[in-house]
mmCIF file of C-alpha atoms in Angstrom:
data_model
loop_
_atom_site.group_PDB
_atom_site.id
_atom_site.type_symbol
_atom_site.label_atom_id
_atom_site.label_comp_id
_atom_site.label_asym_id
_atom_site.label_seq_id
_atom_site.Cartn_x
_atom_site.Cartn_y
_atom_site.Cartn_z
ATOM 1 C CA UNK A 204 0.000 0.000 0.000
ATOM 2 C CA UNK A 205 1.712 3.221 -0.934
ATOM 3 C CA UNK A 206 4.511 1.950 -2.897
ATOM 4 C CA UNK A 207 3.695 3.432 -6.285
ATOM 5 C CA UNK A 208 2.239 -0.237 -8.219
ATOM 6 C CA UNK A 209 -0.465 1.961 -10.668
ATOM 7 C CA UNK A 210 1.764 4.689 -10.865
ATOM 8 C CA UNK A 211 4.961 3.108 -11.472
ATOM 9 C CA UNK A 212 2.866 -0.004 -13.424
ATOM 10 C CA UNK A 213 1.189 2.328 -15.792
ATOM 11 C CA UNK A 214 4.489 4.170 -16.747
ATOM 12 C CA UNK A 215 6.246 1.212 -17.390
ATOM 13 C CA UNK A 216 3.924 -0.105 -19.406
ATOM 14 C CA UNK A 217 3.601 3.036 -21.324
ATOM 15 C CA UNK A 218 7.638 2.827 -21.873
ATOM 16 C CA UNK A 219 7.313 -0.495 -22.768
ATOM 17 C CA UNK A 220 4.414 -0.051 -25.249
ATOM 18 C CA UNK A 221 2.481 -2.657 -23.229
ATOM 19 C CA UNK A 222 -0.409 -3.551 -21.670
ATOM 20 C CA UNK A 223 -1.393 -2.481 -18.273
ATOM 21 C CA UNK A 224 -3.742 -3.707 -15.897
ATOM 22 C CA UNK A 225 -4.851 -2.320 -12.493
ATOM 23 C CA UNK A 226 -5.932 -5.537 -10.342
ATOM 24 C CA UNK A 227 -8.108 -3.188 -7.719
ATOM 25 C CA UNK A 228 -9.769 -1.059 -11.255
ATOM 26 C CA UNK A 229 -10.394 -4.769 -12.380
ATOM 27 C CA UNK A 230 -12.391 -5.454 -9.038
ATOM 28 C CA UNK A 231 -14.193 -2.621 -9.167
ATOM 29 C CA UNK A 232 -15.183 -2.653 -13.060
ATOM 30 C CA UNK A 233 -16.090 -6.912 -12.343
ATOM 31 C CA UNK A 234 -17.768 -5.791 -9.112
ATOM 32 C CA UNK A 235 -19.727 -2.695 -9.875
ATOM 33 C CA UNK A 236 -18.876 -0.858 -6.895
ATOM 34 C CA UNK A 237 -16.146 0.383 -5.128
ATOM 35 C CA UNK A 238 -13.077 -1.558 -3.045
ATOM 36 C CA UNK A 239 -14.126 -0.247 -0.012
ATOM 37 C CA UNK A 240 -17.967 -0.718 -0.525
ATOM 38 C CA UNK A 241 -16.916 -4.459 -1.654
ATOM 39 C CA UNK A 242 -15.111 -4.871 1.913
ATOM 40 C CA UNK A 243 -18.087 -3.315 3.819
ATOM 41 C CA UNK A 244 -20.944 -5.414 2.242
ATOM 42 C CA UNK A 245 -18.916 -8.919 1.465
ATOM 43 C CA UNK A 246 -15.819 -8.803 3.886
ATOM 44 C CA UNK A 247 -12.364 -9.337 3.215
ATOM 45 C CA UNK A 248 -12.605 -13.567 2.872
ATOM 46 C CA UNK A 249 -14.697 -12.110 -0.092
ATOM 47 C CA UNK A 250 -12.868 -9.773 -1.337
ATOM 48 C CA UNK A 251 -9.657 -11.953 -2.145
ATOM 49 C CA UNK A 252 -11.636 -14.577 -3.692
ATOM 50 C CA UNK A 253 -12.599 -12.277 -6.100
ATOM 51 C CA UNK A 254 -9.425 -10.650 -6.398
ATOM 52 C CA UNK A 255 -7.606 -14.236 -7.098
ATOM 53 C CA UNK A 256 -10.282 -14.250 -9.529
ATOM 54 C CA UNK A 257 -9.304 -11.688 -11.564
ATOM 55 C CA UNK A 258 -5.828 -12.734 -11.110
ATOM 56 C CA UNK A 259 -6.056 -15.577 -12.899
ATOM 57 C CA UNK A 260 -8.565 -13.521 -15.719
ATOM 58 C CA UNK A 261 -6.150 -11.141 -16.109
ATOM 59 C CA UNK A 262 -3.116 -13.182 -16.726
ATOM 60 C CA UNK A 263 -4.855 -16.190 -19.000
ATOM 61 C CA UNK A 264 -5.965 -12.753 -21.690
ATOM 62 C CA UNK A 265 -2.382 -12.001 -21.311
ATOM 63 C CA UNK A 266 -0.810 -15.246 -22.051
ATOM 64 C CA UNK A 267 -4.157 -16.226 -24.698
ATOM 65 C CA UNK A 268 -3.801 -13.242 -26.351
ATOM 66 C CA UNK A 269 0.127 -13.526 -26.339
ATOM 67 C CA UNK A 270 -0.029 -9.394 -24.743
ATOM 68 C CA UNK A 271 3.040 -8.315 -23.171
ATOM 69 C CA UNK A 272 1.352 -6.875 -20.104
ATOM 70 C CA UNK A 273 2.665 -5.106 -16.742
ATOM 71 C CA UNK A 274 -0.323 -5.589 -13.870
ATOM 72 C CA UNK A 275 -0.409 -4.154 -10.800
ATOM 73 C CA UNK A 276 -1.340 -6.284 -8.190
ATOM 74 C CA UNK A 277 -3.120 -4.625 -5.193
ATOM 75 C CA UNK A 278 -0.955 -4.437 -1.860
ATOM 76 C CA UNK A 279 -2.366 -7.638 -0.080
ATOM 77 C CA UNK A 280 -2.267 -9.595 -3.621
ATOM 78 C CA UNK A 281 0.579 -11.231 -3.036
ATOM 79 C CA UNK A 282 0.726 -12.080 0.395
ATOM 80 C CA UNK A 283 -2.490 -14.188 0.030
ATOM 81 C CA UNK A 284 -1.519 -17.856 0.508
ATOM 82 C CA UNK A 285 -0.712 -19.326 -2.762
ATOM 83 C CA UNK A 286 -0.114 -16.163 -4.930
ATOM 84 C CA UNK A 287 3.793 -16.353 -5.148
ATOM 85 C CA UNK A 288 3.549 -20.119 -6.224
ATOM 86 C CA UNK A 289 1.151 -19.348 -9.011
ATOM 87 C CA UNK A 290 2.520 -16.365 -10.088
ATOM 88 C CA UNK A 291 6.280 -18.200 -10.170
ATOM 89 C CA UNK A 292 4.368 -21.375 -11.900
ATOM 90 C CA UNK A 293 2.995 -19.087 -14.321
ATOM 91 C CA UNK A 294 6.470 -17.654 -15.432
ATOM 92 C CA UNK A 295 5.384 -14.227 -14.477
ATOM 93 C CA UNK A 296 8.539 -11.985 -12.813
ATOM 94 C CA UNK A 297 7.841 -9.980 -9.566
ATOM 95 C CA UNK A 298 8.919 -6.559 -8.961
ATOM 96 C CA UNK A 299 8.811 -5.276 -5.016
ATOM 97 C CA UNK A 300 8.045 -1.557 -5.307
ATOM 98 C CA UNK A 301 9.822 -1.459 -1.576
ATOM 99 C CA UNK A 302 10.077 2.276 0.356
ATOM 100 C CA UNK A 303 11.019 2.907 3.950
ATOM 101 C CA UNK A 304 7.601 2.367 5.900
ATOM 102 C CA UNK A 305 7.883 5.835 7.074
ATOM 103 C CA UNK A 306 7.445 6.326 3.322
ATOM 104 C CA UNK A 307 4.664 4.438 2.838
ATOM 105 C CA UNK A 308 3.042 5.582 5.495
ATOM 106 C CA UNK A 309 3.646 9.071 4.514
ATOM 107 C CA UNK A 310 1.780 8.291 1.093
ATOM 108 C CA UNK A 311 -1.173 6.307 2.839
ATOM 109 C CA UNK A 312 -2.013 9.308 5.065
ATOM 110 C CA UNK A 313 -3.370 11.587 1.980
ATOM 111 C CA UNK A 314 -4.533 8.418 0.036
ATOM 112 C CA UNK A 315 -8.866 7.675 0.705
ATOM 113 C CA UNK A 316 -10.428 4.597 -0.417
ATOM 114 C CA UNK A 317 -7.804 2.547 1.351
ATOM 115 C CA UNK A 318 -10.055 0.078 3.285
ATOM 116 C CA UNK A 319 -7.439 -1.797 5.241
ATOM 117 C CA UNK A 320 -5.668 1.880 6.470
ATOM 118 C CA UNK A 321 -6.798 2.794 9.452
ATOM 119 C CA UNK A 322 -4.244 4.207 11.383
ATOM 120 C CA UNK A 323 -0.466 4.076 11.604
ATOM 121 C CA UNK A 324 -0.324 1.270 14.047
ATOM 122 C CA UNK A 325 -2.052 -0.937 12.198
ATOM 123 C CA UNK A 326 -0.014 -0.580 9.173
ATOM 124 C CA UNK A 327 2.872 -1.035 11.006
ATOM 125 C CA UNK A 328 1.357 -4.319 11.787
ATOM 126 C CA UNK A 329 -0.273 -4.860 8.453
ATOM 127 C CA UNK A 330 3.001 -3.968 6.895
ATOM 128 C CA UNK A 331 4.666 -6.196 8.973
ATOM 129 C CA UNK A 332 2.639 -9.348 8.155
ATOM 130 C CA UNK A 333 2.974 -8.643 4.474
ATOM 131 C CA UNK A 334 7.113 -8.243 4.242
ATOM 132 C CA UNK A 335 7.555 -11.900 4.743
ATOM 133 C CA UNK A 336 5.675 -12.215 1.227
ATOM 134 C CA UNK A 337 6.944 -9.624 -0.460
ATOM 135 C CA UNK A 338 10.589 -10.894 0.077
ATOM 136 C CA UNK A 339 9.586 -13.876 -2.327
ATOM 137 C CA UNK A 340 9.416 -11.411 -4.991
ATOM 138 C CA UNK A 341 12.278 -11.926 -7.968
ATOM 139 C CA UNK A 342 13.232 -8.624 -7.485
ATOM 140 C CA UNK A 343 13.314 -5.449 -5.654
ATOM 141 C CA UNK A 344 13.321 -2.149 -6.696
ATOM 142 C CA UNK A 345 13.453 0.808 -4.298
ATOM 143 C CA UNK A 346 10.298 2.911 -4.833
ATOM 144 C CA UNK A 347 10.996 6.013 -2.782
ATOM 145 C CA UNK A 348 11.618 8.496 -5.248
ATOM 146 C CA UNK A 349 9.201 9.926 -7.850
ATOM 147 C CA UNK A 350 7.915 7.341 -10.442
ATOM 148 C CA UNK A 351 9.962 8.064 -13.551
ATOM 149 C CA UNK A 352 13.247 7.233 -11.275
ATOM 150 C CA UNK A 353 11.661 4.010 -10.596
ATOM 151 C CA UNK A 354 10.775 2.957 -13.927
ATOM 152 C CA UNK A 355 14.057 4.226 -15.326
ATOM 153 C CA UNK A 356 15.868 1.631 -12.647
ATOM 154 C CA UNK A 357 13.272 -1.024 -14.159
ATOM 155 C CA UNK A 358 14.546 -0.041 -17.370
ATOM 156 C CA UNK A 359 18.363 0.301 -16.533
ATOM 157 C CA UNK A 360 18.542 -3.239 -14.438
ATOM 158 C CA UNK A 361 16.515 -5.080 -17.508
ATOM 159 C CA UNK A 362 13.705 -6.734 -15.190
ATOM 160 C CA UNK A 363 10.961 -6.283 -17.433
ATOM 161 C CA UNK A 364 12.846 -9.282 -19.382
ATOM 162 C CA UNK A 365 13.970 -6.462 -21.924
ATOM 163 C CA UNK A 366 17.554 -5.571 -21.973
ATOM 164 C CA UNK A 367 18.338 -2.135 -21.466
ATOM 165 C CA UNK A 368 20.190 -1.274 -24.764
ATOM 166 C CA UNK A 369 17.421 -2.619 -26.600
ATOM 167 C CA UNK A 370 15.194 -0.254 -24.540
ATOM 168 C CA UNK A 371 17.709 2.926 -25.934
ATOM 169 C CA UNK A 372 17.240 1.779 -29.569
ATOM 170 C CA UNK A 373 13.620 1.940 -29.761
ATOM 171 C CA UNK A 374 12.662 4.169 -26.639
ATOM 172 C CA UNK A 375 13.002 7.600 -25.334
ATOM 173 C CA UNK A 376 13.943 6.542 -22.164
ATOM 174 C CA UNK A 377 12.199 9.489 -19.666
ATOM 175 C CA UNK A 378 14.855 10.735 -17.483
ATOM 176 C CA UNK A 379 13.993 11.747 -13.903
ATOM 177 C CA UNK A 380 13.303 15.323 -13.185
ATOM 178 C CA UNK A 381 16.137 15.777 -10.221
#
């Protein structure tokens, strides 16, 4: 929560030329009503059925459809038992969009619509339960600065499964305002 997945997702996608998918705009368009309104009337146990759900939609158009595609997986995603073993079965890479908590917490506080935020305790704890998950992930990229240094290390490092120098042939990579 916090760490910059649409942001940094739909601008590396954009770089790329690829796909992108929002898991939570997913829920809501499959749901008809808002995260939070989903988590009041249905509950969480709810909530990440349906959000497995679309998981699995989301990546079989990708792989049916042959779409390079960069999705954005909503903060508790991956932390739901089972999620890293499908998404690693499925041959699909991780990136951990990782900041200092203080960070994240920083960015949660002007954020609404955040149903699991409620104060900074428990995200501490929520945060806390979740980093055991996220260290599964096949890479980490530090997300504390703006979004376009983020996507540039993407870039630079080769994670999306593109090498860099192919990126500078056919892209205008967008450098970081300082």
């Amino acid at each position: 929560m916090g760490s910059g997945k649409s942001t940094v997702g739909a601008r590396l996608a954009s770089q790329l030329g690829w796909r992108f998918v929002d898991l939570d705009e997913r829920i809501e368009a499959s749901s008809g009503i808002t995260i939070p309104q989903f988590f009041e009337r249905h509950g969480e146990p709810a909530f990440r059925q349906l959000e497995a759900d679309e998981l699995r939609a989301a990546l079989g158009r990708a792989v049916e459809q042959k779409e390079p595609t960069i999705l954005a997986l909503g903060g508790g995603t991956y932390a739901q038992a089972g999620a890293p073993e499908f998404l690693r079965n499925a041959g699909v890479p991780v990136i951990w969009l990782d900041a200092r908590i203080e960070i994240l917490l920083s960015r949660c506080m002007t954020m609404t619509g955040r149903p699991l935020f409620r104060d900074e305790a428990s995200f501490r704890a929520l945060h806390s339960q979740r980093i055991v998950s996220y260290q599964l992930a096949d890479f980490r990229v530090d997300s504390s600065g703006n979004a376009a240094a983020v996507v540039a290390e993407i870039l630079r490092r080769g994670i999306a499964g593109v090498p860099a120098a192919d990126l500078e042939a056919h892209l205008e990579l967008e450098k970081p305002k300082s």
